[in-house]
Each structure stands twice: as C-alpha cells, then as structure tokens.
Amino acid sequence: MSIEALKQYSYTDWKKAAQRELAALETRHFIGGEFVDSLGGGRFDTVNPANQTVLASMAAAAPKDVDRAVAVARKAFRSGSWSRIAPRERMAVMYRFARLIEEHAERLALLDTLDMGKPIADMLEVDIPSVVDTVQFMAEYIDKIEGSVTSTEHDVTHFVLREPLGVVAAISPWNYPLLMAAWKIAPALSAGNTVVLKPAEQAPLSCLRLAELFVEAGGPPGVFNVINGIGEVTGKALALHNDVDKVTFTGSTEVGKLMLQYAGQSNMKKVSLECGGKSPQVFMADLPDLDAAVAAAYNGIFANMGEVCNAGSRLLVEQSIHEEFVERFVAEGKSAYIAGDPLDPETSLGPLVTAEAQQRVLAMIRAGKKEGAQLVFGGDVPEMNGSYINPTLFTGVSNTMRIAREEIFGPVAAIIPFTGIDEAVHIANDTMYGLAAGIWTRDINRAHRLIRELEAGVIWVNCFDEGDMTQPFGGYNQSGNARDKCVESLLSYTQTKSAWIRHG
Ligand code: NAD
C-alpha cells in the first residue's frame, strides 16, 4: 500500500494493523540472508513505551554471534557477489530496495511506532519517505563514483581508484530507528561494502525487516546483516572486532568517545561519529516574520518529543523582542503538541522512548527549577500509562545552567535572553557541541556574519530543520567527526588506491 493511501488510515485501521503486526514480530538476528537465533540463547526485552508492555523478547548477540555475523559479512565481501559486480547491477538492486521499503511502509512505520513511541503520522510524513529518499539518492551515485588519472611524465601512468572498505559495522540509535540506520547502510552498501548493523536495543524491530527487504530486492545473502543486542555487550564486541574495517556510529557523545577507544584498542578501524547536540536558534530583533520564527522555535524542540540530535534546545532571543516572543510561544506552542496514543493519526506527541528516559528528563526539569529558571508551562506528565512528558518551557535561563549545557533529549525548551550580536555569538558557541544552529534576521550582513561565526556543521537561516539529501549533516566539536547524507558520506565508505605504472 502506498504512503499516501496509508495517510487515509483511521485510528481503528492502525490498531487492527498493529494486532496483525504483533502476531508476526521477528525477533532473531538476520545473518547470511536468513533469520537465526543466537548461538548462546541470550535474550532481552523491547518494550512499547506507550503502554509499558513488553513487545517482544529479542535474541541477544553474544561476542560469538558477533564473530559469526562479521565472518559472514567478510566472506560475502571477498566473494565479490556485491563488491565486484557492475555498478549498474548494484544500482538496480538498491532501486528495488527503495521501492520495497515504500511498498512495506505499513509494516515498517508500525514497528518503529510500537517500539519507540513515535506518532504514526510522523512515520508517514518524515521517516519512511526519508528512508526511501536516502536509499535512492545513494543508489543514483553508484556509477558516478570516479577515480582520477594524474599528470605524470611521458613513461608513467598514474591513476587513483576508489574501492569499498570491506566490512562496515553500523551502530545506530533509537530516535529515528530506520532513518538513522538508512543514513549508514545506504551509502555503505552503495559503495560496495558489506554491513553488520546493530540497532539500538530500545527499538530493534524495524531494521530486521529492512535487511529482509534488501535480500528480497536481490541483494546477495550475507551482504546486509543485522544483530540485536545491548550496547555494552554486542555493540562493544562489534566495535572492537579485528575484522571490521569501519565503524559508523550515531548516538551519544559519551558512547562516541568509546568508539574511538575501541578502534585504538583493536585494529585502528576507521570511525565515523554522529553524536549529540545542544543547538542554538538565534532570534535577532529584526527577524522577518515572528509567527514563522516562533513556530520554528516550538516545532524545533517539541517535534519527535524533543528526541532529535539537532533539536533547537537553546532559544537565544534578543532582549527587545523577548516579551512578545515568549507571549506568542506560550499562546501557540503550549497546545501545539498534545499527548496521545502514537497509533492515532491525530497524535502529535508520543511517549519518550523508555520510563528511564522519562525519569532522566524529569530530573533535568527539577534541575532547571532548582537553578532558578522560570517554568512557564509543562514540566509534568499527562495522566497516561506511557512514559509521556508534557511540552515544557523555561524562561530566564542562563547558559551556565545544566538545562542549557546538557543534552536533555526531551520536549524541554529553554529561552535565553541576549543583547546584541556579540553576546549571541558568545552564548551560542559556549557549548561542547556543534551540530546545528538557526539564525533569524532580515539583515543579510548579520546573517552572513553569524553563518561564519557560529560553530556548527549545519546552519539554517530564517528556517529550521529543512534540507534534502544533498545537504551534508554532521557536527563540529563534540557533535561528531563525519557527515551523513550527501555525496561526501558515500565517499567516506570508499578508500583510494593509487597505481603508478612505468611503461616503455
Ligand atoms: P547511545 O549512545 O546510548 O546508543 C547508540 C548506540 O550505541 C546504540 O545502538 C547502543 O546500543 C550502542 N551502545 C551503547 N553503549 C555502547 C558501548 N559501550 N559500546 C558499543 N555500543 C554501545 O545513544 P541513544 O540513546 O541510542 O541515542 C540518542 C543519542 O544519539 C543522542 O545523544 C543524540 O543526539 C544522538 N543522535 C545523533 C545524531 C546525529 O546525526 N548527530 C542523530 C540521532 C541521534
């Protein structure tokens, strides 16, 4: 069924579809083109955060299961069944893969909604179309990857080839389970690598189906494998593995730093990191459209329950418009996201991913109050079974407070007043992160100055969170060292080989 047709589903339709899906959950690993149990038989539970019930008991990969998956991926790489075929043959498989993802949108959308609480409407509007786009974009480039021939003396030919790396380990987070995995596996596979993906233990279900669809599209068995497991066990064994050529990671800055250690302790594998953020939006007094700016402010922090790496969590508002900005934010932002069952297409605010995440966010809200910020609305939980938190606004926030420094990963907005552009730049850059930033001004000179001076990998001017696949996505500072999406990402899954030929 098409994504457009699914948008016509009622709440009752989705509840019925969820019952069908729950009866058919796949909980094993996907290795070598088939679903297999763990060698040792370990298991862990994944929970539906909307009602706190156990969705499934998943097979957990112990280090010997990781060895098995990596060995299968290595064998598939060496066989050449994927790495050495004609680029257009690989392209055809990736295009079919994209089509199959679209055709299986109902199943894939449901699995992420049930597993991590994301509203089903968001899955149809954002996640699934973006996954399709990602696979398609990377596929389009497969036969455009080029090497070069350099200038040499007459009797020498020197050329540079681009080759795949080998076995890529992808370790992904739960906030966009399919999409964050797709940002890794689509370029890695398109470049001719084989992959072992370990999704986050909080939301592992959908990625298993993704790998199954790759094989249905004609992908050779063993090229795209998925193993389930806890980060500290399965993720660690994978990142430490001596036969993995690259680990591509999206997750917290804390665990990202461990990836660098694991690489150093093992085989010096390449490491690409997409980590946390504490992104500022700078609202200058001369911004062009207050309605658009305020809407971007609350959408930028309340969408996806605030569980977004580039969430605009620090709202820097110039003193002279501060009062009006806050009034509008309260008038419109307070009721823009209402908690409900994520299966209801009308729901805009689902639960946080786990009860622990809910408690962590509530603790940060308490810290904000204790440090003297003013709680304007929210800060509480709705009367529902799941791990929900109502959208929350703090004003009077200073950039030294914990709520301005630490990544909350919940629907908690912090408004920080400033006077003049110099102070705005100082506050915006006073963070260990550097993922994204928003700038709101009608003055082109100010906009250019801020673009240059803000330390962030992604900048939006008079908009927020826009973009397409051509746009590199990744951070400065401790937000990471890589770029997802874009051609640069595809090339980061290749390596150059230079051949110097002396001839007569
Ligand atoms: P996390 O760091 O806890 O986990 C991410 C992944 O790492 C999971 O698969 C987990 O199982 C694994 N892991 C955890 N500990 C490990 C260990 N010791 N060794 C190996 N693997 C381990 O992050 P999360 O809670 O899943 O996701 C939220 C974080 O992800 C936030 O900080 C968010 O900003 C970040 N994120 C960043 C981007 C980006 O593009 N920069 C995108 C989405 C999310």
Coordinates of C-alpha atoms and ligand atoms in Angstrom, one line a residue:
M1 CA 0.0 0.0 0.0
S2 CA 1.3 3.5 -0.9
I3 CA 2.3 6.0 1.8
E4 CA -0.5 8.3 0.5
A5 CA -3.1 5.6 0.9
L6 CA -1.8 4.9 4.5
K7 CA -2.4 8.5 5.3
Q8 CA -6.1 7.8 5.0
Y9 CA -6.0 5.1 7.7
S10 CA -8.2 5.8 10.7
Y11 CA -7.1 5.1 14.3
T12 CA -9.1 1.8 14.2
D13 CA -7.3 0.8 11.0
W14 CA -4.0 1.3 12.6
K15 CA -5.0 -0.6 15.8
K16 CA -6.1 -3.6 13.6
A17 CA -2.9 -3.4 11.6
A18 CA -0.9 -3.3 14.8
Q19 CA -2.6 -6.5 16.0
R20 CA -1.6 -8.2 12.7
E21 CA 2.0 -7.0 13.1
L22 CA 2.3 -8.0 16.7
A23 CA 1.4 -11.6 15.8
A24 CA 4.2 -11.7 13.2
L25 CA 7.1 -10.0 15.0
E26 CA 10.6 -11.2 14.0
T27 CA 13.0 -11.3 17.0
R28 CA 16.0 -13.2 15.7
H29 CA 19.1 -11.9 14.1
F30 CA 19.4 -11.6 10.3
I31 CA 22.6 -13.2 9.2
G32 CA 23.6 -14.6 5.8
G33 CA 20.2 -13.9 4.3
E34 CA 18.1 -15.7 7.0
F35 CA 16.7 -15.2 10.5
V36 CA 18.8 -17.1 13.0
D37 CA 18.8 -17.5 16.8
S38 CA 21.8 -16.6 19.0
L39 CA 24.3 -19.3 19.4
G40 CA 24.2 -18.9 23.2
G41 CA 20.5 -18.3 23.5
G42 CA 20.6 -14.9 25.4
R43 CA 17.6 -12.6 25.2
F44 CA 16.4 -9.1 26.1
D45 CA 13.0 -7.4 26.1
T46 CA 11.9 -4.5 24.0
V47 CA 9.0 -2.5 25.5
N48 CA 6.2 -0.4 23.9
P49 CA 6.6 2.9 25.8
A50 CA 3.0 4.0 25.1
N51 CA 1.7 1.3 27.5
Q52 CA 4.9 -0.1 29.1
T53 CA 4.1 -3.7 27.9
V54 CA 6.8 -6.0 26.6
L55 CA 6.5 -6.1 22.8
A56 CA 9.0 -8.9 22.2
S57 CA 11.8 -10.9 23.7
M58 CA 14.7 -10.4 21.3
A59 CA 17.6 -12.7 20.6
A60 CA 20.7 -11.0 22.1
A61 CA 24.0 -11.4 20.3
A62 CA 27.0 -12.5 22.5
P63 CA 30.5 -12.0 21.2
K64 CA 30.4 -15.4 19.4
D65 CA 27.3 -14.2 17.5
V66 CA 29.1 -11.0 16.5
D67 CA 32.0 -13.2 15.3
R68 CA 29.6 -15.2 13.2
A69 CA 28.0 -12.1 11.6
V70 CA 31.3 -10.5 10.8
A71 CA 32.7 -13.7 9.3
V72 CA 29.6 -14.0 7.1
A73 CA 30.0 -10.3 6.0
R74 CA 33.7 -10.8 5.3
K75 CA 33.0 -13.9 3.2
A76 CA 30.3 -12.1 1.3
F77 CA 32.7 -9.2 0.7
R78 CA 35.5 -11.4 -0.5
S79 CA 33.2 -13.5 -2.8
G80 CA 32.7 -10.3 -4.9
S81 CA 29.0 -11.1 -5.2
W82 CA 28.3 -7.4 -4.3
S83 CA 31.7 -5.6 -4.2
R84 CA 32.7 -6.6 -7.7
I85 CA 29.5 -6.6 -9.7
A86 CA 28.9 -3.9 -12.3
P87 CA 27.8 -0.7 -10.7
R88 CA 24.6 -0.6 -12.6
E89 CA 23.7 -4.1 -11.3
R90 CA 24.2 -2.9 -7.8
M91 CA 22.1 0.2 -8.6
A92 CA 19.2 -1.9 -9.8
V93 CA 19.2 -3.8 -6.5
M94 CA 19.3 -0.6 -4.5
Y95 CA 16.4 0.9 -6.5
R96 CA 14.3 -2.2 -6.0
F97 CA 15.2 -2.0 -2.3
A98 CA 13.9 1.6 -2.2
R99 CA 10.6 0.5 -3.9
L100 CA 10.1 -2.4 -1.5
I101 CA 10.6 0.0 1.5
E102 CA 7.8 2.1 0.1
E103 CA 5.6 -0.9 -0.5
H104 CA 6.2 -2.1 3.0
A105 CA 5.6 1.3 4.6
E106 CA 2.7 0.0 6.8
R107 CA 4.8 -2.7 8.5
L108 CA 7.9 -0.5 8.8
A109 CA 6.0 2.5 10.2
L110 CA 4.2 0.4 12.7
L111 CA 7.3 -1.3 14.0
D112 CA 9.0 2.0 14.9
T113 CA 5.8 3.5 16.3
L114 CA 5.2 0.4 18.6
D115 CA 8.9 0.1 19.5
M116 CA 9.8 3.7 20.4
G117 CA 6.6 5.7 20.6
K118 CA 6.9 7.9 17.5
P119 CA 3.5 9.2 16.3
I120 CA 2.4 7.1 13.2
A121 CA 1.7 10.4 11.3
D122 CA 5.4 11.3 11.7
M123 CA 6.5 7.9 10.4
L124 CA 4.4 8.6 7.2
E125 CA 5.3 12.2 6.8
V126 CA 9.0 12.1 7.7
D127 CA 10.7 8.8 8.5
I128 CA 9.6 6.4 5.7
P129 CA 9.8 8.9 2.8
S130 CA 13.3 10.0 4.1
V131 CA 14.5 6.4 4.2
V132 CA 13.3 5.8 0.6
D133 CA 15.0 9.0 -0.4
T134 CA 18.2 8.0 1.3
V135 CA 18.4 4.7 -0.4
Q136 CA 17.5 6.2 -3.8
F137 CA 20.0 9.1 -3.5
M138 CA 22.9 6.8 -2.7
A139 CA 21.9 4.4 -5.4
E140 CA 21.9 7.2 -8.0
Y141 CA 25.6 7.8 -7.3
I142 CA 26.8 4.3 -7.6
D143 CA 28.1 4.6 -11.1
K144 CA 29.2 8.2 -10.6
I145 CA 31.9 7.3 -8.2
E146 CA 35.1 8.1 -10.0
G147 CA 38.9 7.9 -9.6
S148 CA 41.3 10.1 -11.4
V149 CA 44.3 10.0 -13.7
T150 CA 47.0 12.4 -12.7
S151 CA 49.6 14.4 -14.7
T152 CA 52.9 12.5 -15.0
E153 CA 56.0 12.2 -17.1
H154 CA 55.5 10.5 -20.5
D155 CA 56.5 7.0 -19.5
V156 CA 54.3 6.7 -16.5
T157 CA 50.6 6.4 -16.0
H158 CA 49.2 7.1 -12.5
F159 CA 45.6 6.5 -11.6
V160 CA 43.6 6.6 -8.4
L161 CA 40.9 4.1 -7.9
R162 CA 38.1 4.3 -5.3
E163 CA 37.4 0.9 -3.7
P164 CA 35.0 -0.2 -0.9
L165 CA 36.4 -0.5 2.6
G166 CA 35.3 -4.1 3.3
V167 CA 33.1 -4.9 6.3
V168 CA 31.3 -1.9 7.8
A169 CA 29.8 -2.1 11.3
A170 CA 26.9 0.3 11.8
I171 CA 25.7 1.1 15.3
S172 CA 22.6 3.2 15.4
P173 CA 20.3 5.0 17.9
W174 CA 16.6 4.6 18.6
N175 CA 15.2 8.1 17.9
Y176 CA 14.7 7.5 14.1
P177 CA 15.4 3.8 14.1
L178 CA 15.0 3.2 10.4
L179 CA 16.3 6.5 9.2
M180 CA 19.5 6.7 11.2
A181 CA 20.2 3.1 10.1
A182 CA 19.5 4.1 6.5
W183 CA 21.9 7.0 6.7
K184 CA 24.6 4.4 7.4
I185 CA 23.7 1.3 5.4
A186 CA 22.6 3.0 2.2
P187 CA 26.0 4.7 1.4
A188 CA 27.9 1.7 2.8
L189 CA 26.1 -0.8 0.6
S190 CA 26.0 1.5 -2.4
A191 CA 29.8 1.8 -2.2
G192 CA 30.1 -2.0 -2.4
N193 CA 30.8 -2.8 1.3
T194 CA 29.1 -5.5 3.3
V195 CA 27.4 -4.5 6.6
V196 CA 26.7 -5.7 10.1
L197 CA 24.1 -3.3 11.6
K198 CA 23.4 -3.3 15.4
P199 CA 20.3 -1.2 16.0
A200 CA 19.6 0.3 19.4
E201 CA 18.2 -2.2 21.9
Q202 CA 15.3 0.1 22.6
A203 CA 14.0 -0.2 19.1
P204 CA 15.5 -3.1 17.1
L205 CA 12.4 -4.5 15.3
S206 CA 12.2 -2.5 12.1
C207 CA 15.8 -2.9 11.0
L208 CA 15.4 -6.7 10.8
R209 CA 12.7 -6.2 8.3
L210 CA 14.8 -3.7 6.4
A211 CA 17.6 -6.3 5.9
E212 CA 15.0 -8.9 4.8
L213 CA 13.7 -6.5 2.1
F214 CA 17.3 -6.0 0.9
V215 CA 17.5 -9.7 0.1
E216 CA 14.0 -9.7 -1.4
A217 CA 15.3 -6.9 -3.7
G218 CA 18.0 -9.2 -4.9
G219 CA 20.8 -8.3 -2.5
P220 CA 23.1 -11.3 -2.1
P221 CA 22.8 -13.1 1.3
G222 CA 25.5 -12.0 3.8
V223 CA 25.9 -8.5 2.4
F224 CA 23.5 -6.8 4.9
N225 CA 23.3 -8.4 8.3
V226 CA 21.5 -7.2 11.5
I227 CA 22.3 -8.4 15.0
N228 CA 20.3 -7.4 18.1
G229 CA 21.8 -6.7 21.5
I230 CA 22.7 -4.4 24.3
G231 CA 25.3 -1.7 23.5
E232 CA 27.8 -2.6 26.2
V233 CA 27.9 -6.2 25.0
T234 CA 27.0 -6.6 21.4
G235 CA 27.9 -3.0 20.3
K236 CA 31.2 -3.2 22.1
A237 CA 32.2 -6.6 20.6
L238 CA 31.4 -5.3 17.1
A239 CA 33.3 -2.1 17.5
L240 CA 36.3 -4.0 19.0
H241 CA 36.2 -6.6 16.2
N242 CA 39.5 -7.0 14.4
D243 CA 37.9 -7.9 11.1
V244 CA 35.7 -4.8 10.9
D245 CA 37.1 -2.1 8.6
K246 CA 35.0 0.8 9.7
V247 CA 32.5 1.5 12.5
T248 CA 29.9 4.1 11.6
F249 CA 28.2 5.3 14.8
T250 CA 25.2 7.5 15.6
G251 CA 24.5 8.1 19.2
S252 CA 25.6 9.9 22.3
T253 CA 28.8 11.8 22.6
E254 CA 29.8 9.6 25.6
V255 CA 29.5 6.4 23.6
G256 CA 31.0 8.0 20.5
K257 CA 34.2 8.6 22.5
L258 CA 34.2 4.9 23.4
M259 CA 34.2 4.1 19.7
L260 CA 37.5 5.9 19.3
Q261 CA 38.9 3.9 22.2
Y262 CA 37.7 0.6 20.8
A263 CA 39.3 1.4 17.4
G264 CA 42.6 2.2 19.1
Q265 CA 42.4 -1.0 21.2
S266 CA 41.8 -3.2 18.2
N267 CA 42.7 -2.8 14.5
M268 CA 42.6 1.0 14.1
K269 CA 39.4 0.7 12.1
K270 CA 38.0 3.9 10.6
V271 CA 35.5 5.6 12.9
S272 CA 32.8 8.0 11.8
L273 CA 30.7 9.6 14.6
E274 CA 27.4 11.5 14.6
C275 CA 26.8 12.4 18.2
G276 CA 24.8 14.7 20.4
G277 CA 23.9 18.4 20.2
K278 CA 22.6 21.4 22.1
S279 CA 21.7 23.5 19.1
P280 CA 21.0 27.2 19.5
Q281 CA 18.5 29.2 17.5
V282 CA 19.4 32.9 17.5
F283 CA 16.4 35.2 17.1
M284 CA 17.6 38.8 16.3
A285 CA 15.2 41.6 16.9
D286 CA 15.0 42.3 13.2
L287 CA 13.7 38.8 12.3
P288 CA 11.5 38.9 9.3
D289 CA 8.4 37.0 10.5
L290 CA 7.7 36.5 14.2
D291 CA 4.9 33.9 13.5
A292 CA 7.3 31.7 11.5
A293 CA 10.1 32.2 14.0
V294 CA 8.0 31.2 17.0
A295 CA 6.6 28.2 15.1
A296 CA 10.1 27.1 14.2
A297 CA 11.1 27.5 17.9
Y298 CA 8.5 25.2 19.3
N299 CA 8.5 22.7 16.4
G300 CA 12.3 22.6 16.6
I301 CA 12.2 21.4 20.2
F302 CA 8.8 19.6 20.6
A303 CA 8.7 17.6 17.4
N304 CA 9.6 13.9 17.9
M305 CA 9.2 14.5 21.6
G306 CA 12.4 16.5 21.6
E307 CA 14.3 13.3 20.9
V308 CA 16.2 14.9 18.0
C309 CA 20.0 15.3 17.8
N310 CA 19.7 18.7 16.2
A311 CA 16.8 19.9 18.3
G312 CA 16.8 23.6 18.8
S313 CA 17.0 23.3 22.6
R314 CA 18.6 26.7 23.3
L315 CA 16.4 29.6 22.1
L316 CA 18.5 32.8 22.2
V317 CA 16.1 35.7 22.0
E318 CA 17.2 39.4 21.7
Q319 CA 16.0 41.3 24.7
S320 CA 13.9 43.9 22.8
I321 CA 11.6 41.2 21.4
H322 CA 11.8 38.8 24.3
E323 CA 8.4 39.6 25.9
E324 CA 6.5 39.4 22.7
F325 CA 8.3 36.2 21.7
V326 CA 7.5 34.5 25.0
E327 CA 3.9 35.5 24.8
R328 CA 3.5 34.1 21.3
F329 CA 5.4 30.9 22.3
V330 CA 3.0 30.3 25.2
A331 CA -0.1 31.1 23.1
E332 CA 0.8 28.8 20.3
G333 CA 3.4 26.4 21.5
K334 CA 1.7 25.2 24.7
S335 CA -1.1 23.4 22.9
A336 CA 0.7 22.6 19.6
Y337 CA 1.7 19.1 20.8
I338 CA -0.9 17.0 22.7
A339 CA -0.1 13.6 24.1
G340 CA -1.9 10.6 22.7
D341 CA -1.7 7.1 21.5
P342 CA 1.0 7.1 18.8
L343 CA -1.2 4.8 16.7
D344 CA -3.8 7.5 16.4
P345 CA -3.1 9.6 13.3
E346 CA -4.2 12.7 15.1
T347 CA -1.5 12.3 17.8
S348 CA 1.5 14.7 17.6
L349 CA 3.2 13.8 20.9
G350 CA 4.1 10.2 21.8
P351 CA 5.8 8.9 24.9
L352 CA 9.6 9.2 25.5
V353 CA 11.4 6.0 24.5
T354 CA 11.6 4.4 27.9
A355 CA 10.5 5.0 31.5
E356 CA 14.2 5.7 32.4
A357 CA 14.3 8.4 29.7
Q358 CA 11.1 10.0 31.2
Q359 CA 12.8 10.0 34.7
R360 CA 16.0 11.5 33.3
V361 CA 14.1 14.3 31.6
L362 CA 12.0 15.0 34.8
A363 CA 15.3 15.1 36.8
M364 CA 16.6 17.8 34.3
I365 CA 13.4 19.8 34.7
R366 CA 13.9 19.7 38.5
A367 CA 17.5 20.8 38.0
G368 CA 16.2 23.8 35.9
K369 CA 13.8 24.9 38.6
K370 CA 16.5 24.5 41.3
E371 CA 19.0 26.6 39.4
G372 CA 16.5 29.4 39.2
A373 CA 15.0 29.2 35.7
Q374 CA 11.2 30.0 35.4
L375 CA 9.0 27.2 34.5
V376 CA 6.3 28.8 32.2
F377 CA 4.4 25.7 31.2
G378 CA 4.7 21.9 31.3
G379 CA 7.2 20.1 33.4
D380 CA 4.7 17.5 34.3
V381 CA 3.4 14.2 32.9
P382 CA -0.1 13.6 31.5
E383 CA -2.4 11.0 33.1
M384 CA -1.5 8.2 30.8
N385 CA 0.2 4.8 31.2
G386 CA 3.1 5.5 28.9
S387 CA 6.4 7.4 29.6
Y388 CA 5.0 10.8 28.4
I389 CA 6.1 14.3 29.3
N390 CA 4.2 17.4 28.5
P391 CA 5.9 20.0 26.4
T392 CA 7.8 22.3 28.7
L393 CA 9.1 25.9 28.5
F394 CA 11.7 27.6 30.7
T395 CA 12.5 31.3 30.5
G396 CA 15.1 33.2 32.4
V397 CA 17.7 30.6 31.5
S398 CA 21.4 31.3 31.8
N399 CA 23.8 29.4 29.6
T400 CA 25.6 28.2 32.7
M401 CA 22.6 26.2 33.9
R402 CA 22.5 22.4 33.4
I403 CA 19.4 22.7 31.2
A404 CA 21.4 24.9 28.8
R405 CA 24.5 22.8 28.8
E406 CA 23.4 19.1 28.8
E407 CA 21.5 17.3 26.1
I408 CA 18.0 16.7 27.6
F409 CA 16.6 14.7 24.7
G410 CA 13.0 15.6 25.7
P411 CA 10.4 18.3 24.9
V412 CA 12.0 21.0 27.0
A413 CA 12.6 24.5 25.6
A414 CA 15.0 27.0 27.2
I415 CA 14.8 30.7 26.4
I416 CA 18.0 32.6 27.0
P417 CA 17.8 36.4 26.5
F418 CA 20.7 38.3 25.0
T419 CA 21.7 41.9 24.0
G420 CA 23.5 42.4 20.7
I421 CA 25.1 40.1 18.1
D422 CA 28.4 39.7 20.0
E423 CA 26.7 38.3 23.1
A424 CA 24.6 36.0 20.8
V425 CA 27.7 34.5 19.2
H426 CA 29.4 34.1 22.6
I427 CA 26.4 32.2 24.1
A428 CA 25.7 30.1 21.0
N429 CA 29.3 28.9 20.9
D430 CA 29.7 28.4 24.6
T431 CA 29.0 24.6 24.4
M432 CA 30.9 21.4 23.8
Y433 CA 28.6 20.5 20.9
G434 CA 28.3 22.0 17.4
L435 CA 25.7 20.1 15.4
A436 CA 23.3 22.8 14.1
A437 CA 22.2 26.4 14.6
G438 CA 19.3 28.6 13.5
I439 CA 19.6 32.3 12.6
W440 CA 16.7 34.6 12.3
T441 CA 17.3 38.1 10.9
R442 CA 16.3 40.2 7.8
D443 CA 19.8 41.8 7.7
I444 CA 21.9 39.9 5.1
N445 CA 25.2 41.2 6.6
R446 CA 24.2 39.9 10.1
A447 CA 23.1 36.6 8.6
H448 CA 26.5 36.1 6.8
R449 CA 28.4 37.1 9.9
L450 CA 26.5 34.6 12.0
I451 CA 26.9 31.8 9.4
R452 CA 30.7 32.4 9.6
E453 CA 31.0 32.7 13.4
L454 CA 28.6 30.0 14.7
E455 CA 30.5 26.8 15.3
A456 CA 28.0 24.2 13.9
G457 CA 28.0 21.8 11.0
V458 CA 24.5 22.8 9.8
I459 CA 23.1 26.3 9.7
W460 CA 19.6 27.3 8.9
V461 CA 18.7 31.0 8.1
N462 CA 15.1 32.1 8.6
C463 CA 14.0 28.4 8.8
F464 CA 14.9 25.4 10.9
D465 CA 15.4 21.7 10.2
E466 CA 15.0 21.9 6.4
G467 CA 17.1 20.2 3.8
D468 CA 17.4 17.4 1.4
M469 CA 19.8 14.6 0.7
T470 CA 22.4 16.9 -1.0
Q471 CA 23.0 18.6 2.4
P472 CA 25.9 17.3 4.5
F473 CA 24.6 16.6 8.0
G474 CA 27.1 16.3 10.9
G475 CA 28.7 18.2 13.7
Y476 CA 31.6 20.5 14.7
N477 CA 33.3 19.9 18.1
Q478 CA 32.0 17.0 20.2
S479 CA 28.9 16.5 18.0
G480 CA 31.0 14.2 15.8
N481 CA 33.6 13.9 13.1
A482 CA 31.6 12.8 10.0
R483 CA 28.9 13.9 7.6
D484 CA 25.8 11.8 6.8
K485 CA 23.6 12.2 3.7
C486 CA 25.4 13.9 0.7
V487 CA 28.0 12.5 -1.7
E488 CA 30.7 13.1 0.9
S489 CA 29.1 10.5 3.0
L490 CA 29.0 7.9 0.2
L491 CA 32.7 8.6 -0.5
S492 CA 33.5 8.1 3.2
Y493 CA 32.7 4.4 2.7
T494 CA 35.4 4.1 0.0
Q495 CA 39.2 4.3 0.1
T496 CA 41.6 5.4 -2.6
K497 CA 44.2 3.1 -4.2
S498 CA 46.9 4.7 -6.3
A499 CA 48.5 2.7 -9.1
W500 CA 51.9 4.0 -10.6
I501 CA 52.7 2.3 -13.8
R502 CA 56.0 2.7 -15.6
H503 CA 55.8 1.7 -19.2
G504 CA 58.3 1.7 -22.1
Ligands
NAD1 P1 23.6 5.8 22.8 O1 24.9 6.4 22.6 O2 23.1 5.4 24.2 O3 23.4 4.5 21.9 C1 23.7 4.5 20.5 C2 24.0 3.1 20.0 O4 25.2 2.7 20.7 C3 23.0 2.0 20.4 O5 22.9 1.1 19.4 C4 23.6 1.4 21.6 O6 23.2 0.0 21.8 C5 25.1 1.5 21.3 N1 26.0 1.4 22.5 C6 25.7 1.9 23.7 N2 26.8 1.7 24.6 C7 27.7 1.1 23.8 C8 29.0 0.6 24.1 N3 29.6 0.8 25.3 N4 29.7 0.1 23.1 C9 29.2 -0.1 21.9 N5 27.9 0.3 21.5 C10 27.2 0.9 22.5 O7 22.5 6.8 22.1 P2 21.0 6.7 22.0 O8 20.4 6.9 23.4 O9 20.6 5.4 21.3 O10 20.6 7.9 21.0 C11 20.5 9.2 21.5 C12 21.8 9.9 21.1 O11 22.0 9.9 19.7 C13 21.6 11.4 21.4 O12 22.8 11.9 22.1 C14 21.5 12.1 20.1 O13 21.9 13.4 20.0 C15 22.4 11.2 19.2 N6 22.0 11.3 17.8 C16 22.9 11.9 17.0 C17 22.5 12.1 15.6 C18 23.4 12.8 14.7 O14 23.2 12.7 13.4 N7 24.4 13.5 15.1 C19 21.3 11.5 15.1 C20 20.5 10.9 16.0 C21 20.8 10.7 17.4

